[in-house]
Short mmCIF file of C-alpha atoms and ligand atoms in Angstrom, two decimals:
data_model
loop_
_atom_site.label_atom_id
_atom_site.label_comp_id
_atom_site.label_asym_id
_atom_site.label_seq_id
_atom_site.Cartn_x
_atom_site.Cartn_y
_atom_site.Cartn_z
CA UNK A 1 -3.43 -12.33 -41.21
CA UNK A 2 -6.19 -13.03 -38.87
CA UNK A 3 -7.11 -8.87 -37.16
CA UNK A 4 -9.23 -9.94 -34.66
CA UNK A 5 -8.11 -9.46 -30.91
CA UNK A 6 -4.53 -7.57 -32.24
CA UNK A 7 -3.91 -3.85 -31.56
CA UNK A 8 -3.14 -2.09 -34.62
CA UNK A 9 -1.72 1.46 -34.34
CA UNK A 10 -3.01 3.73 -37.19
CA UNK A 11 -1.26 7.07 -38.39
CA UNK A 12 -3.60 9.54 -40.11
CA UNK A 13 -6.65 7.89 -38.35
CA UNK A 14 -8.80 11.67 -38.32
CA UNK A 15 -7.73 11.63 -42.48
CA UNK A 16 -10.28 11.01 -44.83
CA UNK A 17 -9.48 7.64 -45.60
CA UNK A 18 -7.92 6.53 -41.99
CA UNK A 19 -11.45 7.46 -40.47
CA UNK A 20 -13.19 4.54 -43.03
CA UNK A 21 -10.23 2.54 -42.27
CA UNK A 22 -10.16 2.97 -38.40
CA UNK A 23 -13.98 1.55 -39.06
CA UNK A 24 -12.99 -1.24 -41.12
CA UNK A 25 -10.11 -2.41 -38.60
CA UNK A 26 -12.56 -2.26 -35.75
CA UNK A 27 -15.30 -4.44 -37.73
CA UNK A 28 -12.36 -6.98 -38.67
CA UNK A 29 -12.25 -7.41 -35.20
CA UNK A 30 -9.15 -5.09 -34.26
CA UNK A 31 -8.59 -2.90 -31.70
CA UNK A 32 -7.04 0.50 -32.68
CA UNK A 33 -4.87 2.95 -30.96
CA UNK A 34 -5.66 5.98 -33.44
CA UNK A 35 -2.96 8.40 -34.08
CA UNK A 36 -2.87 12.44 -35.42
CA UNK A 37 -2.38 15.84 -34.06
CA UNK A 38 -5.56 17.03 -33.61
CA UNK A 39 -7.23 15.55 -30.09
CA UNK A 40 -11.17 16.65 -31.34
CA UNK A 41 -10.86 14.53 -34.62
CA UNK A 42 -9.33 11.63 -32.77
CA UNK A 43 -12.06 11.69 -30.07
CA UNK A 44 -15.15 11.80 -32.25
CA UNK A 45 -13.94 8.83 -34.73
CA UNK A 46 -13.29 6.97 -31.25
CA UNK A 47 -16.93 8.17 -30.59
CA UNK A 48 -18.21 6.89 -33.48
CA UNK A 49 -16.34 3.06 -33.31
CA UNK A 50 -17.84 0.34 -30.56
CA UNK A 51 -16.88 1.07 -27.16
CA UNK A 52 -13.67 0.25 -25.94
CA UNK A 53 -12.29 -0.50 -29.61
CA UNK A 54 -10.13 2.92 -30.01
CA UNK A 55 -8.39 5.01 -28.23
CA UNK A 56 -6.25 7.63 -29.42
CA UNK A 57 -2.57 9.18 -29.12
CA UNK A 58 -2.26 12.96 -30.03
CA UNK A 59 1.27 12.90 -31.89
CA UNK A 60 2.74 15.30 -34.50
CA UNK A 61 4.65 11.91 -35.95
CA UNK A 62 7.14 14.33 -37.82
CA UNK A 63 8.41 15.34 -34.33
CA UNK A 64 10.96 12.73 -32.16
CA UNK A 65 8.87 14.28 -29.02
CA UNK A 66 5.75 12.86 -31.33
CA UNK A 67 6.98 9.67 -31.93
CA UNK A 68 8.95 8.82 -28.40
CA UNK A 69 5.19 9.83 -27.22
CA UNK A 70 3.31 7.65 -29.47
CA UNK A 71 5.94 4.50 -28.52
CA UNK A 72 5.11 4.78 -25.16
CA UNK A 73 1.48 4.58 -25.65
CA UNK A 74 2.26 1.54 -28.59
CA UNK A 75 3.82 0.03 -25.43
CA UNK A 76 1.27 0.51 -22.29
CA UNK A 77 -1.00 -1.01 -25.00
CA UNK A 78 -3.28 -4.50 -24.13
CA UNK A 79 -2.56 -6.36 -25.91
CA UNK A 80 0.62 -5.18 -27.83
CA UNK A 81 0.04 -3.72 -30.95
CA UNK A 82 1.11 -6.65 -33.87
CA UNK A 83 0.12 -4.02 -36.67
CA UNK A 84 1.61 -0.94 -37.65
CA UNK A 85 -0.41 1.10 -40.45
CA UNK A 86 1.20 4.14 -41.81
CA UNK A 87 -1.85 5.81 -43.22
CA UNK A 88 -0.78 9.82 -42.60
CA UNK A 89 1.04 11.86 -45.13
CA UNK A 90 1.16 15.93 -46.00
CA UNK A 91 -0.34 16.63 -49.71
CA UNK A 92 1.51 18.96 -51.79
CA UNK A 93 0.38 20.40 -55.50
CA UNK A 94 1.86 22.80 -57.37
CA UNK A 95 4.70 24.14 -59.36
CA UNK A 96 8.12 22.83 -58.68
CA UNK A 97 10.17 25.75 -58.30
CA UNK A 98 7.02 27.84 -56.61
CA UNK A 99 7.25 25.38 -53.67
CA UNK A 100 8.32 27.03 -50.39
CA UNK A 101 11.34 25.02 -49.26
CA UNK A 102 10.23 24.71 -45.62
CA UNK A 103 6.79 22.96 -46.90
CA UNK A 104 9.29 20.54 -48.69
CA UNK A 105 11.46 19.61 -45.70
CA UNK A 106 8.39 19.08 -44.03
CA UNK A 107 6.41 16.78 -46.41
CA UNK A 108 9.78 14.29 -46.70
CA UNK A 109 9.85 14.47 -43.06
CA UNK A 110 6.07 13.49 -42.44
CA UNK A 111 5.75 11.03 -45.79
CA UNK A 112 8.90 9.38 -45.28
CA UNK A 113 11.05 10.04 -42.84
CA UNK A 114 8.57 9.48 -40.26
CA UNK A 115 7.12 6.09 -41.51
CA UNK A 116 10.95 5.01 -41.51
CA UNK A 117 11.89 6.21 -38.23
CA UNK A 118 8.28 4.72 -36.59
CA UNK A 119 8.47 1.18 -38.03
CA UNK A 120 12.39 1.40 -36.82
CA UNK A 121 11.76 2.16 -33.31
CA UNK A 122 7.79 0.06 -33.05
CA UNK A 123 9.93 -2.85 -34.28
CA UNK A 124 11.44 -4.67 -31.64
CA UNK A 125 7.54 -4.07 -29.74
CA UNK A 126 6.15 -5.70 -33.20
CA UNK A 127 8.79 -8.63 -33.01
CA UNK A 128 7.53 -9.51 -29.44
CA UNK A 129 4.64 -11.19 -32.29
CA UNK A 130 4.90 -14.91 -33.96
CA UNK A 131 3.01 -12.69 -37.18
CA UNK A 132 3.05 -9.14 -37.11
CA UNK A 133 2.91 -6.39 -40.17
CA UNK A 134 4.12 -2.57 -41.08
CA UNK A 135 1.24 -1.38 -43.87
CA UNK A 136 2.40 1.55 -45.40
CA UNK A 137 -0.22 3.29 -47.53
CA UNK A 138 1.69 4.55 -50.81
CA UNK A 139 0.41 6.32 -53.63
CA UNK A 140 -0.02 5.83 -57.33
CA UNK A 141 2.57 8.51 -57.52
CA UNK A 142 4.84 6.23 -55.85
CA UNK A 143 5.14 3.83 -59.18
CA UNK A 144 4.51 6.77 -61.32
CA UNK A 145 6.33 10.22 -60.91
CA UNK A 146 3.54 13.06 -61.98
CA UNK A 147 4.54 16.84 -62.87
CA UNK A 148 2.90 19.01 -60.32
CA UNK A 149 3.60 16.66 -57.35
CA UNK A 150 7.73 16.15 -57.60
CA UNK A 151 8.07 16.18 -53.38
CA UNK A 152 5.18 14.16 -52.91
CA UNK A 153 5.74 11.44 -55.46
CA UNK A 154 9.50 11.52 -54.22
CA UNK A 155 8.11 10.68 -50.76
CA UNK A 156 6.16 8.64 -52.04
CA UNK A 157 8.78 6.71 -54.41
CA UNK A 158 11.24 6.39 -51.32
CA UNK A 159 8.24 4.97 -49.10
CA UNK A 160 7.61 2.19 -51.46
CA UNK A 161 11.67 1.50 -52.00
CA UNK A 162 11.45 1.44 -48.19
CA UNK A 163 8.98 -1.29 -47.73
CA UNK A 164 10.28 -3.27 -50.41
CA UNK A 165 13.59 -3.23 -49.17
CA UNK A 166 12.22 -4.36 -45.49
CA UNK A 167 9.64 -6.62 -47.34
CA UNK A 168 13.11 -8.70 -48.57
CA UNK A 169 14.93 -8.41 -45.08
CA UNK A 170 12.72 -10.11 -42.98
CA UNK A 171 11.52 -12.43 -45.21
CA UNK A 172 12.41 -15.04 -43.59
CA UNK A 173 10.54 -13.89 -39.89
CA UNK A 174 6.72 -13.58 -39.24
CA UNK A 175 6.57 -9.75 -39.94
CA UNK A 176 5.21 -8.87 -42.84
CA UNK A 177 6.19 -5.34 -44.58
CA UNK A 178 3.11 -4.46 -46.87
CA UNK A 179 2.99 -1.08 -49.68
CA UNK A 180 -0.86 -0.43 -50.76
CA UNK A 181 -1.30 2.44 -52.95
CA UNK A 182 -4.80 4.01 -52.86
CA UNK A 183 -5.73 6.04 -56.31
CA UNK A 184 -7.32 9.31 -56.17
CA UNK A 185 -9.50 9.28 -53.47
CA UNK A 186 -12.22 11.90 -52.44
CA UNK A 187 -11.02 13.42 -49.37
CA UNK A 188 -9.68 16.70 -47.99
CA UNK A 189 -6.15 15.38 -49.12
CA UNK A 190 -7.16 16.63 -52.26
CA UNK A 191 -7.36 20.78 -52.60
CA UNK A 192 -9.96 21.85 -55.66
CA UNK A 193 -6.93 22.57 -57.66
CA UNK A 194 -6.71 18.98 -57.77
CA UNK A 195 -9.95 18.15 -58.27
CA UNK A 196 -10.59 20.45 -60.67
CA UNK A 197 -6.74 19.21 -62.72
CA UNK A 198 -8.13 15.44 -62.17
CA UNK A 199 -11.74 16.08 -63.80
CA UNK A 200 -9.64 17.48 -66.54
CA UNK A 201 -7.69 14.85 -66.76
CA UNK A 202 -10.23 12.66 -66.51
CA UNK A 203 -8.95 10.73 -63.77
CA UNK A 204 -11.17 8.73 -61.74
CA UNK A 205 -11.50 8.90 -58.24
CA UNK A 206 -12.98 6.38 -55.10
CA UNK A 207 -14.78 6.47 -52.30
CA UNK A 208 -12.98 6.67 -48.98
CA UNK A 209 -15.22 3.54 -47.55
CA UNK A 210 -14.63 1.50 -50.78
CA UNK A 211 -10.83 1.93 -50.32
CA UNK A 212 -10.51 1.18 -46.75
CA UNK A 213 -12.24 -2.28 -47.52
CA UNK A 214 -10.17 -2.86 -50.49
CA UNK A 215 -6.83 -2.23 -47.74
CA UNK A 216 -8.36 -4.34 -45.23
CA UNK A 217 -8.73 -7.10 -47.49
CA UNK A 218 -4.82 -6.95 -48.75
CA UNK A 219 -3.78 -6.68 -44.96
CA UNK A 220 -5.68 -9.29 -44.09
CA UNK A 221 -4.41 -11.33 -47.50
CA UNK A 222 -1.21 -10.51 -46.73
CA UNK A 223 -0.18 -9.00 -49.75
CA UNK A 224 3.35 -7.08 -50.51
CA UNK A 225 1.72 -4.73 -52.70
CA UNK A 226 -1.56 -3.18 -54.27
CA UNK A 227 -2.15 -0.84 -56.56
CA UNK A 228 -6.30 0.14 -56.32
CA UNK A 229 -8.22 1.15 -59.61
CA UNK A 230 -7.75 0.39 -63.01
CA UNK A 231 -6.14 1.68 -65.79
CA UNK A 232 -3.54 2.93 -62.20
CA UNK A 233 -2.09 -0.76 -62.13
CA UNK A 234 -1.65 -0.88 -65.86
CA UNK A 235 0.33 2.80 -66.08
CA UNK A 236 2.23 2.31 -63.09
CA UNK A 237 3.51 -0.84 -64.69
CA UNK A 238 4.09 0.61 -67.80
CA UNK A 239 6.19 3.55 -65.99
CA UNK A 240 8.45 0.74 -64.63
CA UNK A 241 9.09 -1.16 -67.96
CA UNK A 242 8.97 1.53 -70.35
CA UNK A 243 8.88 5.00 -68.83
CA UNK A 244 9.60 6.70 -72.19
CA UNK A 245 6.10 6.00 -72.81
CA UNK A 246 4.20 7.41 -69.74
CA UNK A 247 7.07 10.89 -70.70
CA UNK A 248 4.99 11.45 -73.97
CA UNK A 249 2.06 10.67 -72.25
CA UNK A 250 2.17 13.23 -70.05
CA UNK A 251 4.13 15.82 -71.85
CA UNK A 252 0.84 16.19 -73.89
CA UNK A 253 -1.11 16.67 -70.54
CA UNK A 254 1.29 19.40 -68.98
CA UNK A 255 -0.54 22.58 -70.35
CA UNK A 256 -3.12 21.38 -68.21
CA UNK A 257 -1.04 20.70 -65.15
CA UNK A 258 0.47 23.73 -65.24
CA UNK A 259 -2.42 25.70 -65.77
CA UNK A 260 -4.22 24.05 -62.57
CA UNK A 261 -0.55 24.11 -60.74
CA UNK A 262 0.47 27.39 -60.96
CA UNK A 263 -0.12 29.43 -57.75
CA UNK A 264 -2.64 32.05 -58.03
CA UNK A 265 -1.09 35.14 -58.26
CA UNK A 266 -1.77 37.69 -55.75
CA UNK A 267 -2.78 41.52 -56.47
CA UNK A 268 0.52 42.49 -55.91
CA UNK A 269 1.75 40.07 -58.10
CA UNK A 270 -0.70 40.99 -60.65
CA UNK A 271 0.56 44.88 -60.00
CA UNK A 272 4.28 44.21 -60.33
CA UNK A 273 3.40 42.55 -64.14
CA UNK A 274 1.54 44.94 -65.02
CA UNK A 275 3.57 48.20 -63.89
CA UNK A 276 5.80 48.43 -67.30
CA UNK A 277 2.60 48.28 -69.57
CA UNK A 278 1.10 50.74 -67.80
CA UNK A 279 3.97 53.21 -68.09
N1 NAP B 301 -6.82 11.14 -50.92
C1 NAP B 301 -6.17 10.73 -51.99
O1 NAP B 301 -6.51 11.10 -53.16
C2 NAP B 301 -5.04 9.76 -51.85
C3 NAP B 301 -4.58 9.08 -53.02
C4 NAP B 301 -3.52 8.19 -52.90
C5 NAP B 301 -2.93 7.99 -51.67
N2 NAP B 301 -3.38 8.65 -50.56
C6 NAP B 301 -2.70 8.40 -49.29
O2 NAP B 301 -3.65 7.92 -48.36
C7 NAP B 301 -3.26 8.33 -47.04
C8 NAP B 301 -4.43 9.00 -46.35
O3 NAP B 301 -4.81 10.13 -47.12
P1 NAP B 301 -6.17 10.93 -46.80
O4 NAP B 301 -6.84 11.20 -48.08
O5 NAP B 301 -6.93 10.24 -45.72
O6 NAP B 301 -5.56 12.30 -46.23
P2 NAP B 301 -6.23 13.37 -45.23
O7 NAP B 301 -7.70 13.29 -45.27
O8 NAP B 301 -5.60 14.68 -45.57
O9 NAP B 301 -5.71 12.91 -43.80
C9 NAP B 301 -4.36 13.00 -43.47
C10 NAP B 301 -4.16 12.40 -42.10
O10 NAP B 301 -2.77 12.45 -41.76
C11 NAP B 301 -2.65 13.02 -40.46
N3 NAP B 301 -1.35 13.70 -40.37
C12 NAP B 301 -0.78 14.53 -41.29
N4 NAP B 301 0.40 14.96 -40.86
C13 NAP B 301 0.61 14.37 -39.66
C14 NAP B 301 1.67 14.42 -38.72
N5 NAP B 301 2.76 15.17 -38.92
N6 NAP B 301 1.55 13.69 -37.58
C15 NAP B 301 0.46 12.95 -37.35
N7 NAP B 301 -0.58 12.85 -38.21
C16 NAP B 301 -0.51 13.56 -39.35
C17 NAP B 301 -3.84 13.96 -40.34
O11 NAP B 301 -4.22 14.17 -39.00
P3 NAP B 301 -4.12 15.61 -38.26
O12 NAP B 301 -4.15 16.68 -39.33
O13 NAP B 301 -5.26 15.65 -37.34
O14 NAP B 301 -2.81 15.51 -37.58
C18 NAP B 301 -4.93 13.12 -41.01
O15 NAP B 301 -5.44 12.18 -40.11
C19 NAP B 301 -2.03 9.21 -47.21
O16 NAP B 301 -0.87 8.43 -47.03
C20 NAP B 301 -2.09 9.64 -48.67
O17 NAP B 301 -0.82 9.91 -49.20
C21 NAP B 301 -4.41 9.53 -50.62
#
């Protein structure tokens, strides 16, 4: 898909790797209406793009009001947006049953729910197009389930069963439905708990820049799916054919999650445990 002279909307473009991306778009030759909740990030990356390439909506996209507001920009638009790139999402690390269930709801809502409800109500707008495209920036979490992230890889998970299941139902038209899964990327996303579990680990991690390009490309390729880095492609693969594997895998690294996963206690905390030995 040719980018120059389309609008393409952008979720997340103030995130770490939507700012790179915003940049990338514009350079292909797109305009972008940039989209997050925060009206000083969204102004200086439009500051920092060519004239006249981006403007910006302010929308909380887990919100109807949000998205209603960001349609209605998507359709005073010049010309209409033919690209829809899902690029925001809420990061979550920790412990499982530590998790506060509000910060749950909320993540599904904003990974997944969102996206879904966005591409549903942008479509008929995007089918105005002869070629159009939804992008939907996944996760390697979303091929391969890791302890210490269960709501985020099950946002992730149902984003990329999303977009494959769209992928196959229009087919047959000119809009393309597209899942690209970025690694571990060095951005804010990423708390030092998880940088500090992922050096452990050993897990390598790329520049924002470098993985904005490597999107651009696969929009502009067309492609149904990417998964960026390797040995990512080969263990996500391996997690689909024979999970049992990637289980003993990481059953040997959980120690390690768990030590980086557990929240830190407060005083209090620390108080309450120690009470009884004290006594
Ligand atoms: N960084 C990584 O290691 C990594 C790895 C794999 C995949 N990814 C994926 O890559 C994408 C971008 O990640 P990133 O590293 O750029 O994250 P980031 O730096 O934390 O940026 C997140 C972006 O999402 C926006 N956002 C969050 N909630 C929103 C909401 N309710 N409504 C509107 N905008 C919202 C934020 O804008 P405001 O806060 O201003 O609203 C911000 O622009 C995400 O889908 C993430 O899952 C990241």
């Amino acid at each position: 898909m040719e980018l120059a002279g389309r609008t393409v909307i952008l979720t997340g473009a103030s995130g770490g790797i939507g700012q790179p991306l915003c940049a990338a778009l514009v350079a292909a030759g797109a305009r972008v209406l940039a989209v997050g909740r925060d009206e000083a990030k969204l102004r200086r990356v439009a500051q920092d793009m060519p004239a006249g390439s981006t403007s910006w909506v302010v929308a909380d996209v887990a919100t109807e009001d949000g998205r209603a507001h960001l349609l209605r920009a998507a359709q005073a638009a010049s010309p209409l947006p033919s690209v829809l790139v899902l690029a925001h999402a809420q990061a979550a690390f920790g412990l499982f049953e530590e998790q506060d269930p509000v910060d749950m709801d909320r993540l599904v809502q904003t990974n997944l729910v969102a996206p879904m409800l966005l591409a549903h109500a942008l479509l008929p707008l995007l089918r105005t197009h002869a070629s159009a495209a939804v992008v939907v920036v996944g996760s390697t979490f979303g091929s391969l389930a890791f302890p210490g992230f269960a709501a985020y890889s099950a946002s992730k998970f149902g984003l990329r069963g999303l977009t494959e299941a769209l992928a196959r139902e229009y087919a047959d038209t000119g809009l393309r439905f597209q899942y690209l899964s970025p690694r571990a990327t060095r951005t804010p996303f990423n708390t030092p708990a998880v940088d500090a579990l992922n050096a452990e680990l050993k897990v390598s991690s790329d520049v924002p820049a470098e993985v904005a390009r490597q999107l651009v490309a696969a929009i502009v390729q067309g492609r149904s799916r990417m998964q960026i880095g390797w040995p990512e492609k080969l263990f996500a693969r391996i997690n689909g054919l024979v999970p049992g594997l990637v289980d003993r895998n990481l059953r040997n690294s959980l120690p390690i999650v768990r030590r980086h996963a557990r929240r830190p206690r407060s005083s209090t905390e620390e108080n309450i445990h120690h009470e009884p030995r004290l006594r």
